[in-house]
Short mmCIF file of C-alpha atoms and ligand atoms in Angstrom, two decimals:
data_model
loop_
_atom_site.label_atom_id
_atom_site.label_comp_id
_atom_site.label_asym_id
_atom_site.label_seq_id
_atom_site.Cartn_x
_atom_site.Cartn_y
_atom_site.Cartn_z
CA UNK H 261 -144.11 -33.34 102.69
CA UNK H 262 -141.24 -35.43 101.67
CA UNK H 263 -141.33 -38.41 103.79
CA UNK H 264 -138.07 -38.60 106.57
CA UNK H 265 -137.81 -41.52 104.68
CA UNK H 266 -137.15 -40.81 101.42
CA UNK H 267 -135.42 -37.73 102.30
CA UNK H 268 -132.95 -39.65 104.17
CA UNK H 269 -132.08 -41.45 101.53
CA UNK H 270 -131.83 -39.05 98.92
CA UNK H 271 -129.59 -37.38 100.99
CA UNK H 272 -127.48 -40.12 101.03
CA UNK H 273 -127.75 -41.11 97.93
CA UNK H 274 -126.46 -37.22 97.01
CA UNK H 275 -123.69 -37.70 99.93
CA UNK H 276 -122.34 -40.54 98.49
CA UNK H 277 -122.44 -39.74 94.64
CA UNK H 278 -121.12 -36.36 96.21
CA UNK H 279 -118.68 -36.42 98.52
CA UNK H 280 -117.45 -32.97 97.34
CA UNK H 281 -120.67 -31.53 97.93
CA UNK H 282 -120.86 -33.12 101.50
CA UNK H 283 -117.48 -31.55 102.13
CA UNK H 284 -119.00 -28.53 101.42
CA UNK H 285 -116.52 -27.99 98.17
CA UNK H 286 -118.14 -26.80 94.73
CA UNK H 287 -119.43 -29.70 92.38
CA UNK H 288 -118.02 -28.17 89.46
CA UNK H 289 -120.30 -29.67 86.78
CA UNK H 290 -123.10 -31.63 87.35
CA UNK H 291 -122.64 -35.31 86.45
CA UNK H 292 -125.38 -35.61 83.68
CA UNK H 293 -123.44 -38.56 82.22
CA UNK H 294 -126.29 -40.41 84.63
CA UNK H 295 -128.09 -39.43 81.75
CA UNK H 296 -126.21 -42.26 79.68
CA UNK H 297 -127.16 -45.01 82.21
CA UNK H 298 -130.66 -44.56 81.13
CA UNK H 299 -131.51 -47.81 80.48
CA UNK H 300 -133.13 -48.50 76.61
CA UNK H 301 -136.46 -49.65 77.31
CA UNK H 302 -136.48 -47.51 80.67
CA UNK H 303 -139.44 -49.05 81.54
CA UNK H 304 -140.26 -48.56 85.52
CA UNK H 305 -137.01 -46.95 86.29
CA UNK H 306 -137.49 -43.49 86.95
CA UNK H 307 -133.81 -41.45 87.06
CA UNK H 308 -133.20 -37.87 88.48
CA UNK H 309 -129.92 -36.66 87.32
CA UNK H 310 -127.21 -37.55 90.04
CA UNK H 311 -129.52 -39.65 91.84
CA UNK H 312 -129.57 -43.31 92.02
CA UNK H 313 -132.05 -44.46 89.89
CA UNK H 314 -136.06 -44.30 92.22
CA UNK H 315 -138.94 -46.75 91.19
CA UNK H 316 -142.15 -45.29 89.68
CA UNK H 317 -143.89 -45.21 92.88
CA UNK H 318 -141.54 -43.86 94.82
CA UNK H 319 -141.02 -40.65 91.65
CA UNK H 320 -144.68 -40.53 91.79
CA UNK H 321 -145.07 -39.94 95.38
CA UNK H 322 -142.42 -37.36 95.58
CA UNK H 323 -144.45 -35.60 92.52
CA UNK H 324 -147.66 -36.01 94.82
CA UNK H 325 -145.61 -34.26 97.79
CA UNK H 326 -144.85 -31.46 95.36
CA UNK H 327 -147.96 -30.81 93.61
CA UNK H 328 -149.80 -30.56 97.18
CA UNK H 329 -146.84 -28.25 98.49
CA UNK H 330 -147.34 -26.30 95.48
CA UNK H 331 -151.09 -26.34 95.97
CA UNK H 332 -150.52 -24.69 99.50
CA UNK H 333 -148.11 -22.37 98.73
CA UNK H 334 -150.60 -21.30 95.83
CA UNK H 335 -153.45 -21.14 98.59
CA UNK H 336 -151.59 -18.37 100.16
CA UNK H 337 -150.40 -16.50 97.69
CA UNK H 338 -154.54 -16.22 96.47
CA UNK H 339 -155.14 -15.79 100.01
CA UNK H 340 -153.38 -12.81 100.02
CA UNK H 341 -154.66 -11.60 97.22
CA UNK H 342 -150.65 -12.07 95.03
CA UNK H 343 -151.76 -14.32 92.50
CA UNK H 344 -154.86 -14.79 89.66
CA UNK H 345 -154.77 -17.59 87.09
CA UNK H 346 -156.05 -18.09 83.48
CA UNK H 347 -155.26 -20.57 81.02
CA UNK H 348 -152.03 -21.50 83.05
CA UNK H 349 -150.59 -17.91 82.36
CA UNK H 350 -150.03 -16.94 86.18
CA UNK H 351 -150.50 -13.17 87.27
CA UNK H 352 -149.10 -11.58 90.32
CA UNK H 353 -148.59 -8.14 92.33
CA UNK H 354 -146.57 -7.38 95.05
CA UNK H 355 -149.29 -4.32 95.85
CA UNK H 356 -146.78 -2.06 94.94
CA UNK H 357 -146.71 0.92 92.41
CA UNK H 358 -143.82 1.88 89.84
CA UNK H 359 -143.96 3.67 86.39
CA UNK H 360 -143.86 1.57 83.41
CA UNK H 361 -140.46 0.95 83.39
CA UNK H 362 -139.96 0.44 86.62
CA UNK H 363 -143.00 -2.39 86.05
CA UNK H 364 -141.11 -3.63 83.30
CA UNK H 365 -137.34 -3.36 85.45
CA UNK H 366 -139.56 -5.49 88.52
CA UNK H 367 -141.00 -8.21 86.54
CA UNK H 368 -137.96 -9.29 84.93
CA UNK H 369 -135.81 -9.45 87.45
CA UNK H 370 -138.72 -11.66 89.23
CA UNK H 371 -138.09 -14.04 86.25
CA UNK H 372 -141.47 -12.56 84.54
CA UNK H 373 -142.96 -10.24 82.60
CA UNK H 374 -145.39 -7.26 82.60
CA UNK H 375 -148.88 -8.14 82.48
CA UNK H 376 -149.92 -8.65 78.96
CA UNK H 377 -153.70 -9.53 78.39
CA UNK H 378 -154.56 -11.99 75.31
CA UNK H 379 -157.86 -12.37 75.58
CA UNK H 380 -160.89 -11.62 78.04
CA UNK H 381 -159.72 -13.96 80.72
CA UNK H 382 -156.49 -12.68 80.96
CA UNK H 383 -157.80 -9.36 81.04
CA UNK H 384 -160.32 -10.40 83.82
CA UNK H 385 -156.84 -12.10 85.70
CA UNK H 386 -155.35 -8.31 85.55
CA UNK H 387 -158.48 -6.71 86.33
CA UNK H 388 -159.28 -8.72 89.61
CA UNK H 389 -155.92 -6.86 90.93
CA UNK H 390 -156.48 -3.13 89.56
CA UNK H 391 -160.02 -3.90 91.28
CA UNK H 392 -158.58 -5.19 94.58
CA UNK H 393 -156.18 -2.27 94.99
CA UNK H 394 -157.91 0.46 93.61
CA UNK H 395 -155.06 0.94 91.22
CA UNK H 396 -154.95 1.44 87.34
CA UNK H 397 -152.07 -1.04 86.07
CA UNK H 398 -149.63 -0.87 83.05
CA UNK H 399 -149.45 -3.38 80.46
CA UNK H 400 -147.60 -5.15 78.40
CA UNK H 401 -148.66 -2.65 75.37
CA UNK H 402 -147.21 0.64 73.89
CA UNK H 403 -147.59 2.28 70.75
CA UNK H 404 -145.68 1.78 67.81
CA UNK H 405 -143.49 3.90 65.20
CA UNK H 406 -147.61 4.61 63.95
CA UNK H 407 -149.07 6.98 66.01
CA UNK H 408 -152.24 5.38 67.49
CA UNK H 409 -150.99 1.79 66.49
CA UNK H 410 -150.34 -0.31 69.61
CA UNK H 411 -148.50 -3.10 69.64
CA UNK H 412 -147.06 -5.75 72.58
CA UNK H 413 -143.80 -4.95 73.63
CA UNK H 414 -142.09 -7.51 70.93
CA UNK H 415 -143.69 -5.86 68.10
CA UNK H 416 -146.48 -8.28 67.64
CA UNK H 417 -149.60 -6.98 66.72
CA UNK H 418 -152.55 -6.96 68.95
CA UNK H 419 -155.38 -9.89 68.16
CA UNK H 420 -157.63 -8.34 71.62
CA UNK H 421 -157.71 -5.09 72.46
CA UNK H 422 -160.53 -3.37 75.46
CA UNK H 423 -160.04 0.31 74.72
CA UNK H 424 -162.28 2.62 76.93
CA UNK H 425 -164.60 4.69 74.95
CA UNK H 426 -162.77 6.85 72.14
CA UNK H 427 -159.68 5.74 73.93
CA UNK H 428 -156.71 6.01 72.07
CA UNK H 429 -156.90 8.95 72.02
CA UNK H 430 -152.98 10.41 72.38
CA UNK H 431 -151.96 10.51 68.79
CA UNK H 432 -147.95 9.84 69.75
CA UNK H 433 -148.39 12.17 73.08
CA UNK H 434 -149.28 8.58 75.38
CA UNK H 435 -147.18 5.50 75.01
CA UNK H 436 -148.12 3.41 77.47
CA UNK H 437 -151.29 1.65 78.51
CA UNK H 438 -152.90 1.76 81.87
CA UNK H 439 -155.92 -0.29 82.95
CA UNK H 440 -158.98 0.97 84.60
CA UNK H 441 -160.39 -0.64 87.56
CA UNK H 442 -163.42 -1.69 84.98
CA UNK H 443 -161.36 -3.56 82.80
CA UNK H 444 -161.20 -1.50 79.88
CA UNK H 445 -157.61 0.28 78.73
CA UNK H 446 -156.46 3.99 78.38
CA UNK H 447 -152.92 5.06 76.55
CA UNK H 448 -151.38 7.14 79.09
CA UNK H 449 -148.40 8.86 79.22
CA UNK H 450 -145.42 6.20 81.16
CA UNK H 451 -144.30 8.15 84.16
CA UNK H 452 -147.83 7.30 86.33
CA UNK H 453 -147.24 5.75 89.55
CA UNK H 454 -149.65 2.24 88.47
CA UNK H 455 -149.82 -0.95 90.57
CA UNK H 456 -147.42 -4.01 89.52
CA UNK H 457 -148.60 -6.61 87.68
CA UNK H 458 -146.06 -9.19 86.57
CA UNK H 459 -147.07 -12.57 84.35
CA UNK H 460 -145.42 -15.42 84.63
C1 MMA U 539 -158.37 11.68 80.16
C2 MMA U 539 -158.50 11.18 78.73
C3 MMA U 539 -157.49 10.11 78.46
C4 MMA U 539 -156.10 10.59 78.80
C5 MMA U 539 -156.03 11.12 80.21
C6 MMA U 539 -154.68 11.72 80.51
C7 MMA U 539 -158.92 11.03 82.36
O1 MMA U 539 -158.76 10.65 81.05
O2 MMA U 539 -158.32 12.22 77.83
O3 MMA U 539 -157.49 9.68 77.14
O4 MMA U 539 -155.18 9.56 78.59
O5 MMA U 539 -157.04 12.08 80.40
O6 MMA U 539 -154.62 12.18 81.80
CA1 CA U 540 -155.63 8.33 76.45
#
C-alpha cells in the first residue's frame, strides 16, 4: 500500500502543479513538457509526468507497493478460478457463455482478445478453464477462403495446431473452432453457446 506518506505528498504535489484539477475543472492537456526538464545525465532522478521529480528509492518503493498490489489482486482472480498464465500471455473467463462472436464482441471491449493458443502451454492455459467449467471454448481460429485451411483471425497461418482425431472435418460447413475439455480442437459451426475465454 502506498504509504500516507507518500500519498500525501503526491497529492500535493498534483494539487499544486494542478490547481485546475483540485478545483475540480478539466486539465485540458496533460503537461508532458515535464518531459523537457529531464535532466541529461538523469542519473538518480526518477520523473513521473506532472509530478515533481521522486528519488530512486522513493520510485522504487512505490513500484514495490504496486507489484505486491498486483500480486494480490492476481491471487484472487486465480483464486477464483478468472485467470491462467503462460509465457506472460494472460488468460481469463468471466464463466460465462456466448457464440463466437459474441466471444469475440466481449473480449474486445475488455481491452483483449479471444483466446488464441500458440503453443502447448497456451493451450494447457485455455484448457485449465474448458476443464474447470465443463465447457468447450472458442478460439481465436476460423477457416479460411480454403476449405479445411484454418487460419488465426488476422490471416496468419497456424505454426501449432491440436486437432481431435480426423478433426477438421467440415469441409467449409464449420468455421469456427471449439475446444474440448481434453485439450484437443474441433471446427464447429459459430452459433454454440461456448464458455469465454479472453487473452490479454
Ligand atoms: C461430431 C463431429 C465433429 C462435428 C460435430 C458437429 C460430436 O462431434 O462430426 O467433427 O464438428 O459433430 O456437431
Ligand atoms: Ca468438426
Amino acid at each position: 500500500m502506498l504509504s500516507p506518506r507518500l500519498f500525501h505528498k503526491i497529492l500535493g504535489v498534483a494539487f499544486l502543479l494542478f490547481p485546475c484539477c483540485a478545483q475540480g475543472k478539466p486539465a485540458g492537456s496533460f503537461p508532458l513538457s515535464s518531459f523537457a526538464q529531464l535532466p541529461e545525465d538523469g542519473i538518480d532522478q526518477g520523473f513521473i509526468p506532472g509530478f515533481l521529480p521522486m528519488v530512486d528509492n522513493e520510485v522504487e518503493d512505490v513500484i514495490r507497493q504496486l507489484e505486491h498490489r498486483i500480486s494480490r489482486l492476481e491471487g484472487v482472480l486465480h483464486l477464483e478460478k478468472m485467470i491462467t498464465e503462460s509465457g506472460g500471455k494472460i488468460f481469463a473467463t468471466n464463466g460465462k457463455r456466448a457464440d463466437f462472436h459474441a466471444t469475440m464482441k466481449k473480449c474486445k471491449e475488455a481491452g483483449g482478445s479471444i483466446a488464441t493458443p500458440r503453443n502447448p502451454g497456451e493451450n494447457d492455459a485455455i484448457l485449465y478453464f474448458v476443464k474447470s467449467f465443463n465447457t468447450y471454448a472458442y478460439l481465436g481460429i476460423k477457416e479460411s477462403l480454403i476449405p479445411s485451411k484454418f487460419q488465426f483471425l488476422d490471416g496468419t497461418q497456424l505454426t501449432y495446431t491440436n486437432w481431435y482425431l480426423h478433426e477438421p472435418s467440415g469441409k467449409g460447413e464449420e468455421e469456427c473452432v471449439e475446444m474440448y475439455t481434453d485439450g484437443t480442437w474441433n471446427d464447429r459451426k459459430c452459433n454454440q453457446n461456448h464458455l469465454i475465454v479472453c487473452q490479454f
